[in-house]
Coordinates of C-alpha atoms in Angstrom, one line a residue:
X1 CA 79.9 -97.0 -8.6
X2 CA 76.5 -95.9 -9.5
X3 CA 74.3 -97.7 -11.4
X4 CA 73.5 -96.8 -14.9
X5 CA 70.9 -97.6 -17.5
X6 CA 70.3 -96.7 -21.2
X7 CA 68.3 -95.6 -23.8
X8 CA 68.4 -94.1 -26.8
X9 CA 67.0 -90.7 -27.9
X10 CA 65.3 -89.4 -31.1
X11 CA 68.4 -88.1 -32.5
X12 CA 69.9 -91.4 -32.5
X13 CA 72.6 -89.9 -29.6
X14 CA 72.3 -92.4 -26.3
X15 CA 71.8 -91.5 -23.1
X16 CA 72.9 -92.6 -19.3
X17 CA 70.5 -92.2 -16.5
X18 CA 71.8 -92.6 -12.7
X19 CA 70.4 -93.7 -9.6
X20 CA 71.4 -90.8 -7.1
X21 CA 70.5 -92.2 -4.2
X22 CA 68.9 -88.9 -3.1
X23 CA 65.1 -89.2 -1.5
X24 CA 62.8 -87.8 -3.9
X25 CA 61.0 -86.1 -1.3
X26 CA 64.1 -84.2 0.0
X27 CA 63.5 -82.2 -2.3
X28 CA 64.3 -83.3 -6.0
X29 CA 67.4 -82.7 -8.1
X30 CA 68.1 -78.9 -7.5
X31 CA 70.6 -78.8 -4.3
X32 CA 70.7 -74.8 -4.3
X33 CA 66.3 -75.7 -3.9
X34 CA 66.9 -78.1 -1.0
X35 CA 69.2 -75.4 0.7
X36 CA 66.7 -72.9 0.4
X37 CA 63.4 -75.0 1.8
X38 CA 65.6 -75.7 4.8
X39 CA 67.0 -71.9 5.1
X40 CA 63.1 -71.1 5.3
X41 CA 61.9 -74.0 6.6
X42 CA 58.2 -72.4 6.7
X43 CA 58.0 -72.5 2.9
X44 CA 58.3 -75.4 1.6
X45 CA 56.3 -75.1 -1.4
X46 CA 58.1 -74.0 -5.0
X47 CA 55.6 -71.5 -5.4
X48 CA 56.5 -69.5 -2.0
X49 CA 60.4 -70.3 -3.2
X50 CA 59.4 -68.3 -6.3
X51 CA 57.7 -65.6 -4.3
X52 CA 60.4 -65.0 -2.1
X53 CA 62.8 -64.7 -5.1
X54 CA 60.6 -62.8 -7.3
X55 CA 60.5 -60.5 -4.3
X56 CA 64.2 -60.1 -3.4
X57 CA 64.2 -58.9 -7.7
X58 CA 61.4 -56.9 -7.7
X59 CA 62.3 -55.3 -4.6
X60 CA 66.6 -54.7 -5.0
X61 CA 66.8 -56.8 -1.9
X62 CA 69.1 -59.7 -3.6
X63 CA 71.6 -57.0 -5.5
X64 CA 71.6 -55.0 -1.3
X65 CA 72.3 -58.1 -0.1
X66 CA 75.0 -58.9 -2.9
X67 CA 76.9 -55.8 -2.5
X68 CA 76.6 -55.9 1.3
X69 CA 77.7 -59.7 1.6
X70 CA 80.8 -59.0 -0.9
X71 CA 82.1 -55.4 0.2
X72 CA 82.6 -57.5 4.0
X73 CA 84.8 -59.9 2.3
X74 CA 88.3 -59.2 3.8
X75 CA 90.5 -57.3 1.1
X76 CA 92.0 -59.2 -1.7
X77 CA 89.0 -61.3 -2.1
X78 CA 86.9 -59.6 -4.4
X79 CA 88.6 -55.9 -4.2
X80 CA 92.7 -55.3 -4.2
X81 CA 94.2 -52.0 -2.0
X82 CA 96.2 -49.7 -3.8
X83 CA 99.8 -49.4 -3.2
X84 CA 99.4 -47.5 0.1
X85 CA 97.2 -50.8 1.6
X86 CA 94.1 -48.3 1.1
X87 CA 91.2 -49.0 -1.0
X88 CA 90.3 -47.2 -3.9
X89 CA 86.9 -45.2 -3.6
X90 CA 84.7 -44.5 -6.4
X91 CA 86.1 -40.8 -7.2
X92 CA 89.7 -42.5 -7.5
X93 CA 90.8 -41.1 -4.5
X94 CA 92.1 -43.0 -1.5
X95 CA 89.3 -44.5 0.9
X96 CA 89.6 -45.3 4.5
X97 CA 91.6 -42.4 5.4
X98 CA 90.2 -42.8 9.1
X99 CA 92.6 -46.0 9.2
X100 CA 96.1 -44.3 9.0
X101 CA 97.6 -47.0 11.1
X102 CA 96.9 -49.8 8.5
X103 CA 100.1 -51.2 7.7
X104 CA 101.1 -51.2 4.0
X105 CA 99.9 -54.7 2.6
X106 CA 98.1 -55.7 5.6
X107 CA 95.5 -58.5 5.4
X108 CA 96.5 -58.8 1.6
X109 CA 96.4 -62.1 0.2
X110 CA 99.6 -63.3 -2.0
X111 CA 97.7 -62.9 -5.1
X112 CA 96.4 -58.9 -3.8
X113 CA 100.3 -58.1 -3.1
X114 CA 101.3 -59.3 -6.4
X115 CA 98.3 -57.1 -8.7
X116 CA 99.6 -54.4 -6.5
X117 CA 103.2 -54.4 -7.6
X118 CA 101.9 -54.4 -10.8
X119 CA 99.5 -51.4 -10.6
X120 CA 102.6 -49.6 -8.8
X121 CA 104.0 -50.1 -12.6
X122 CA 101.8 -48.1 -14.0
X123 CA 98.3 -50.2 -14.2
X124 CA 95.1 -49.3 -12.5
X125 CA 92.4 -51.2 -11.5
X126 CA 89.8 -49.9 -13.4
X127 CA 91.4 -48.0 -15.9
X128 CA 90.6 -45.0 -15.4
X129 CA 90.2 -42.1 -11.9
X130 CA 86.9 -41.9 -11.9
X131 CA 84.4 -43.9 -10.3
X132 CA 80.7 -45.0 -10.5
X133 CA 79.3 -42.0 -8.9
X134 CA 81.1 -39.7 -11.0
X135 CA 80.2 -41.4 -14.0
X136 CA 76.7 -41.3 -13.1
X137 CA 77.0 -37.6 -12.7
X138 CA 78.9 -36.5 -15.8
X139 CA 77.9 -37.9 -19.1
X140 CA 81.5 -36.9 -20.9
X141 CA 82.9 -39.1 -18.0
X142 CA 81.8 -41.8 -18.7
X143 CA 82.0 -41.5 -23.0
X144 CA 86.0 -40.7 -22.2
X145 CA 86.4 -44.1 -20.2
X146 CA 84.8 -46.1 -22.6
X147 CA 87.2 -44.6 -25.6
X148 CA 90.5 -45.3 -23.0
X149 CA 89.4 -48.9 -22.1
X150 CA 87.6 -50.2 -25.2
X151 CA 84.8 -51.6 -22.8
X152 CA 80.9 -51.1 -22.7
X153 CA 79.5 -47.9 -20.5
X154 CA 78.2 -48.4 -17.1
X155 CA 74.0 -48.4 -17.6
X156 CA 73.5 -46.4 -14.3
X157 CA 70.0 -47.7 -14.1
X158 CA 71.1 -51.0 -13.7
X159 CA 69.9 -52.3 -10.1
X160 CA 73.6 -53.7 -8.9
X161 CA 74.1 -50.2 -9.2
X162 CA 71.3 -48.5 -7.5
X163 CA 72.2 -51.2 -4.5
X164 CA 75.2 -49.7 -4.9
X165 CA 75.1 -46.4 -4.3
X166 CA 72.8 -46.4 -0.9
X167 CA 75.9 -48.4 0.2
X168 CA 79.2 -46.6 -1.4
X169 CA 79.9 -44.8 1.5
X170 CA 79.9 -48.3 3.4
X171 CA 82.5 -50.1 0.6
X172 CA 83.9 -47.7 -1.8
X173 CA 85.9 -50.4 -2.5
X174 CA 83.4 -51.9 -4.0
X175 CA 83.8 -49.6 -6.9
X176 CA 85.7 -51.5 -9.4
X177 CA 84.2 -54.5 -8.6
X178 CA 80.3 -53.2 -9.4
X179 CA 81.5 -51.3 -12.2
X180 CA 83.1 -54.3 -14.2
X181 CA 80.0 -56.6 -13.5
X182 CA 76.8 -54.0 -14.4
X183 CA 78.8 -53.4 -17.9
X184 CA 77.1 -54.8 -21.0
X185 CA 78.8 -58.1 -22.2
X186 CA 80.4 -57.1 -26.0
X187 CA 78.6 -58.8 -28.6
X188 CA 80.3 -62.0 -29.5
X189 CA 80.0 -65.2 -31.8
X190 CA 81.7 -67.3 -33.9
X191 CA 81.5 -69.0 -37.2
X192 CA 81.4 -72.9 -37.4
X193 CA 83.7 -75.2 -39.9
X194 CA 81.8 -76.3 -42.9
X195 CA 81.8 -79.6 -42.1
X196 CA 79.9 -79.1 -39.3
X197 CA 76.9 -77.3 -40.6
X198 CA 73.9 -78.5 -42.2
X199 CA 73.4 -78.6 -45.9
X200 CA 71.5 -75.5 -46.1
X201 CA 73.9 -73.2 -44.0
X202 CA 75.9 -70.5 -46.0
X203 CA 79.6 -71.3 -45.9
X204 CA 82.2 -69.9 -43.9
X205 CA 84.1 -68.5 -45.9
X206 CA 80.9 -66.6 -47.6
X207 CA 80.2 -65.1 -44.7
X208 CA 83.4 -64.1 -43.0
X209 CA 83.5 -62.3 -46.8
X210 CA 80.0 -60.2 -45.6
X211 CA 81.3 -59.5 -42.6
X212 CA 84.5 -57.7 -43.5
X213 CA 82.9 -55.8 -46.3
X214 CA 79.6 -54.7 -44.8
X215 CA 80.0 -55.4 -40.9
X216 CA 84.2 -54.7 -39.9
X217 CA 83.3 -51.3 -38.6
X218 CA 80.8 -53.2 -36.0
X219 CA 82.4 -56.8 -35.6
X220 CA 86.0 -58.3 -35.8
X221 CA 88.3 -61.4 -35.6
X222 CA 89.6 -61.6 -32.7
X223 CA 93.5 -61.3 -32.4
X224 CA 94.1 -64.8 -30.9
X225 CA 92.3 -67.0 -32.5
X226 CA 94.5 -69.0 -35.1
X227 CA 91.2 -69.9 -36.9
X228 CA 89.7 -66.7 -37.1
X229 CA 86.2 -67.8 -36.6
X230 CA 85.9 -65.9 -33.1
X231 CA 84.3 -62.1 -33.7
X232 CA 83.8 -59.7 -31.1
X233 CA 82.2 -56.0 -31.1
X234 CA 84.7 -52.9 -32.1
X235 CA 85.7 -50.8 -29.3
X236 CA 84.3 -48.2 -31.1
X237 CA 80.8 -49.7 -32.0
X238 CA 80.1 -50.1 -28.1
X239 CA 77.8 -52.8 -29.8
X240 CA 76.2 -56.1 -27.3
X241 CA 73.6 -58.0 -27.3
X242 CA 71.1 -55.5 -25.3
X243 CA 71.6 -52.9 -28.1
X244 CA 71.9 -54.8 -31.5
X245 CA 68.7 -54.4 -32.3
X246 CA 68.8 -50.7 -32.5
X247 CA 72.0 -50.1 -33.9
X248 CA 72.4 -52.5 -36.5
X249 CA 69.3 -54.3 -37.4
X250 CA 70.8 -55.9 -40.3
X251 CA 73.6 -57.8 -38.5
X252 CA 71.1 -58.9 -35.9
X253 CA 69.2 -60.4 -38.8
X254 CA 72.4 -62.0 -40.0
X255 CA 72.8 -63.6 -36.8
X256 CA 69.7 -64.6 -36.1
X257 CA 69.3 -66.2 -39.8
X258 CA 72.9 -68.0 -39.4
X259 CA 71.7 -69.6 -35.7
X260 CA 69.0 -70.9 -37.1
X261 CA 70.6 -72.7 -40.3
X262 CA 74.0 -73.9 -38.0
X263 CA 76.3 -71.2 -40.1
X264 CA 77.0 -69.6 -36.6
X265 CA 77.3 -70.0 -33.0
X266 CA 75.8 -67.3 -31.0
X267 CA 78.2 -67.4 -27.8
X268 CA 80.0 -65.4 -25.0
X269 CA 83.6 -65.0 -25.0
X270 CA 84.4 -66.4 -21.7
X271 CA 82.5 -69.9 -22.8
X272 CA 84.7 -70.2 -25.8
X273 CA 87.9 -69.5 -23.8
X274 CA 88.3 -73.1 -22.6
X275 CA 87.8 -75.0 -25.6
X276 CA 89.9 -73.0 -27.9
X277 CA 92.6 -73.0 -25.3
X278 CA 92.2 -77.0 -25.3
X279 CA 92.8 -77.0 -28.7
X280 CA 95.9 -74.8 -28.8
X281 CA 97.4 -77.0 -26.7
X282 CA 96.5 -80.5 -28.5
X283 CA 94.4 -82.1 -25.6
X284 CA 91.2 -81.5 -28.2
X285 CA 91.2 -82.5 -31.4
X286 CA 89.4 -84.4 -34.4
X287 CA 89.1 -87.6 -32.8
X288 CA 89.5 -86.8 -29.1
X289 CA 87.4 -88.5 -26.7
X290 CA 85.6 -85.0 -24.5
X291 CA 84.0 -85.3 -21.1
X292 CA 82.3 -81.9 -20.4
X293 CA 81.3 -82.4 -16.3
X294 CA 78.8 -79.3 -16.2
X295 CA 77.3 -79.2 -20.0
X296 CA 73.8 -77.3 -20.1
X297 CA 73.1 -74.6 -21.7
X298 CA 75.5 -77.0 -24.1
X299 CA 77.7 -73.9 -25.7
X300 CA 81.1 -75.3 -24.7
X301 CA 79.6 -78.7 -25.8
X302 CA 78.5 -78.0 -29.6
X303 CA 82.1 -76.1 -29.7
X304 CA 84.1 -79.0 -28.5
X305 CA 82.0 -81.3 -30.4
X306 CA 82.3 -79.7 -33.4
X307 CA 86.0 -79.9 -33.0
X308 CA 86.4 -83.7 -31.8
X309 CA 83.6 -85.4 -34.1
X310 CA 85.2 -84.0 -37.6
X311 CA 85.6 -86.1 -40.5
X312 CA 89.3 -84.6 -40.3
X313 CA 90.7 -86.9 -37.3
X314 CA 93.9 -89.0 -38.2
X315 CA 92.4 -92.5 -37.7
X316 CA 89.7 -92.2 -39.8
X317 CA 87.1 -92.3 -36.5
X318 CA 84.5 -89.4 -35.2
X319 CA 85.4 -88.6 -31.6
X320 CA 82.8 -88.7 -28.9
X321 CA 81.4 -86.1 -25.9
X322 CA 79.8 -87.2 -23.1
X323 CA 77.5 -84.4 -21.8
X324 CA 76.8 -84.7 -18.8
X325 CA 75.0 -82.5 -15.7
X326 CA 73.6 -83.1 -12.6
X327 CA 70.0 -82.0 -12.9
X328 CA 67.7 -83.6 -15.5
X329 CA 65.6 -80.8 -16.6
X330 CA 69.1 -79.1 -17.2
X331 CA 70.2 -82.0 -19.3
X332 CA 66.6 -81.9 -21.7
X333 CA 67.7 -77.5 -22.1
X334 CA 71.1 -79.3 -23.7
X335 CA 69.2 -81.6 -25.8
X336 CA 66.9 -78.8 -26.8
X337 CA 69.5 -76.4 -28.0
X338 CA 71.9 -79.5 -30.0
X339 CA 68.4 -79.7 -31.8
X340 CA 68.1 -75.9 -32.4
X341 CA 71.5 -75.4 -33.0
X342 CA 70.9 -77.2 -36.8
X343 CA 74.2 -79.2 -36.4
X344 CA 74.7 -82.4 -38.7
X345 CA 73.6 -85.5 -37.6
X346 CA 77.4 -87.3 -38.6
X347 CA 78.3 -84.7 -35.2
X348 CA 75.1 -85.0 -32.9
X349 CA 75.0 -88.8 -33.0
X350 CA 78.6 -88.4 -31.4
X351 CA 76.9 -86.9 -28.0
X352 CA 76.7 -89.2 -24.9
X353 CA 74.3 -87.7 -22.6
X354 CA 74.7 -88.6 -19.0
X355 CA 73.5 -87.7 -15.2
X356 CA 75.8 -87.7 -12.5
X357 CA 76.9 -85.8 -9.8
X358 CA 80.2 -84.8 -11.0
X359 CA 82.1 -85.4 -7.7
X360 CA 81.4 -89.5 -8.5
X361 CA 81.5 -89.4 -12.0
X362 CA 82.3 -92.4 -13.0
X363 CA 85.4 -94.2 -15.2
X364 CA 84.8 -95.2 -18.6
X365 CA 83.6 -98.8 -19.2
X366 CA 85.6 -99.3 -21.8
X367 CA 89.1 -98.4 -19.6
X368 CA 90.0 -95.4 -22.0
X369 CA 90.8 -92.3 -20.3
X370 CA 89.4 -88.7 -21.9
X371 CA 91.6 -86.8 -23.7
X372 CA 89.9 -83.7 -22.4
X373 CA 88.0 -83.0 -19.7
X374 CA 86.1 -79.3 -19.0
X375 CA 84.5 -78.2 -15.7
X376 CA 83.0 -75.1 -14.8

């Protein structure tokens, strides 16, 4: 078991160190780092790291090499074929046509076969015929798409898909696949409980009121959240983070405002997936004892947090969440933003911060299991 040691931090929440192990001169705490000094064994300084990755983004080297590395991945990996086992190219009509004696479903994986029995029942992969370089091309395109799927335009300037398109001909497979990841994430956050919020922060309720009477044409509930604290852009506003400041400076000033003073948590949808699905399910709530393995940038922590450490829990006692993350200068980010994020202390002091490798994480020393347990 590795050894541990603590202290306590300014904000009164205590913290566990480790002792790795690792040599210090092997290169630190970042393993993707000590990868890459040995990949390129002739720079072994940070700063020619830096370079070489400040190249590959300047340049469009890392997004050729992205779309190049993934578009040889065998089919069903990161691109499904259609129901005649050819892929889909970028104009929606059937790629590959120089392999006519492909085999229906060949090379599929289970998972492939099964989205393509589903497609055959009258779903498509991306929604709509036409592709990336027909987007590009016509303007009304690309406007009709967005209306059919309720998702963001394509920003064609983007450099995934610029790498792209000197390769389509290579993987118009690919298609899809690019398209859904150079979208603009929808603008999302979500409101915290009352409890939770420091004494100057505007009350829920006061401003889930704004936000239906001046705001419900830009921002919503969403549908599956029992709480109804989790909003999300309209399909209609086209509204994200990128473009908030132009089209509605007032709600950017609303969010920025409620950030600061802990009425609101500025987070993407994906990160607040796990934790409300937790909750629906019982595994997290006031009271439960949380172990988050991979916590920095600390979204998913402050959420479940906010959920376990409430006054409301049935014997009378603040649950607890052990933060933990395997790099150190990740760990001070997390302690950074539970500082920013103007939470109340009755909540903060109910962090455990600790550094371990989460592969040898260690059991409680008190012999009580977690209730919950998140890793991403």
């Amino acid at each position: 078991m590795p050894k541990r040691k603590k202290s306590s931090s300014g904000s009164g929440a205590s913290t566990t160190g480790t002792r790795s192990g690792r040599s210090e001169s092997a290169g630190g705490d970042n393993p993707l780092s000590d990868a890459r000094r040995q990949a390129h064994g002739r720079l072994a300084s940070k700063s020619d790291l830096n370079a070489l990755n400040l190249w590959h983004r300047k340049s469009g080297a890392g997004y050729a090499l992205f779309v190049s590395y993934y578009g040889s991945q065998p089919m069903g990996v990161v691109a499904d074929a259609d129901e005649t086992g050819r892929s889909a190219s970028p104009s929606g009509a059937c790629a590959g046509d120089s392999g006519a004696g492909q085999k229906r479903g060949k090379g599929m994986s289970r998972a492939a076969k099964r989205r393509a029995k589903k497609r055959k029942r009258g779903t498509s992969i991306s929604g709509t015929s036409a592709g990336i370089e027909s987007r590009d091309q016509s303007p009304e395109c690309c406007q009709n798409d967005t209306a059919n799927t309720g998702t963001l335009p394509v920003d064609s300037s983007h450099p995934l898909i610029q790498a792209f398109s000197a390769q389509s001909k290579r993987y118009p497979h690919l298609a899809p696949y690019i398209h859904a990841l150079s979208r603009p994430l929808p603008l999302t956050f979500r409101l915290r409980n009352d409890d939770a919020c420091a004494a100057s922060c505007v009350s829920r309720g006061r401003v889930a009121k704004l936000l239906a009477t001046d705001y419900s044409d830009l921002v919503g509930p969403v549908p599956y959240d029992p709480t109804q604290a989790i909003y999300q852009s309209t399909s209609a506003s086209n509204l994200s983070k990128a473009n908030l400041s132009r089209l509605s400076p007032c709600l950017k000033g609303l969010l920025v405002s409620g950030s600061s003073d802990s009425t609101l948590a500025r987070q993407e949808l994906g990160s607040m997936l796990p934790v409300l699905s937790l909750s629906a399910v019982g595994a997290l709530v006031p009271g439960a004892k949380v172990l988050d393995l991979c916590a920095s940038p600390g979204s998913k922590t402050m959420q479940a947090l906010e959920i376990a450490a409430s006054a409301k829990a049935v014997s009378r006692k603040r649950g607890r969440v052990v933060a933990n993350d395997v790099h150190t200068s990740r760990l001070d980010s997390l302690r950074d933003a539970v500082v920013r994020s103007g939470l109340d202390g009755a909540f903060t002091s109910r962090i455990t911060y600790t550094n371990f490798d989460a592969s040898v994480f260690p059991s409680p020393n008190s012999g009580k299991l977690f209730d919950a347990i998140i890793a991403d």
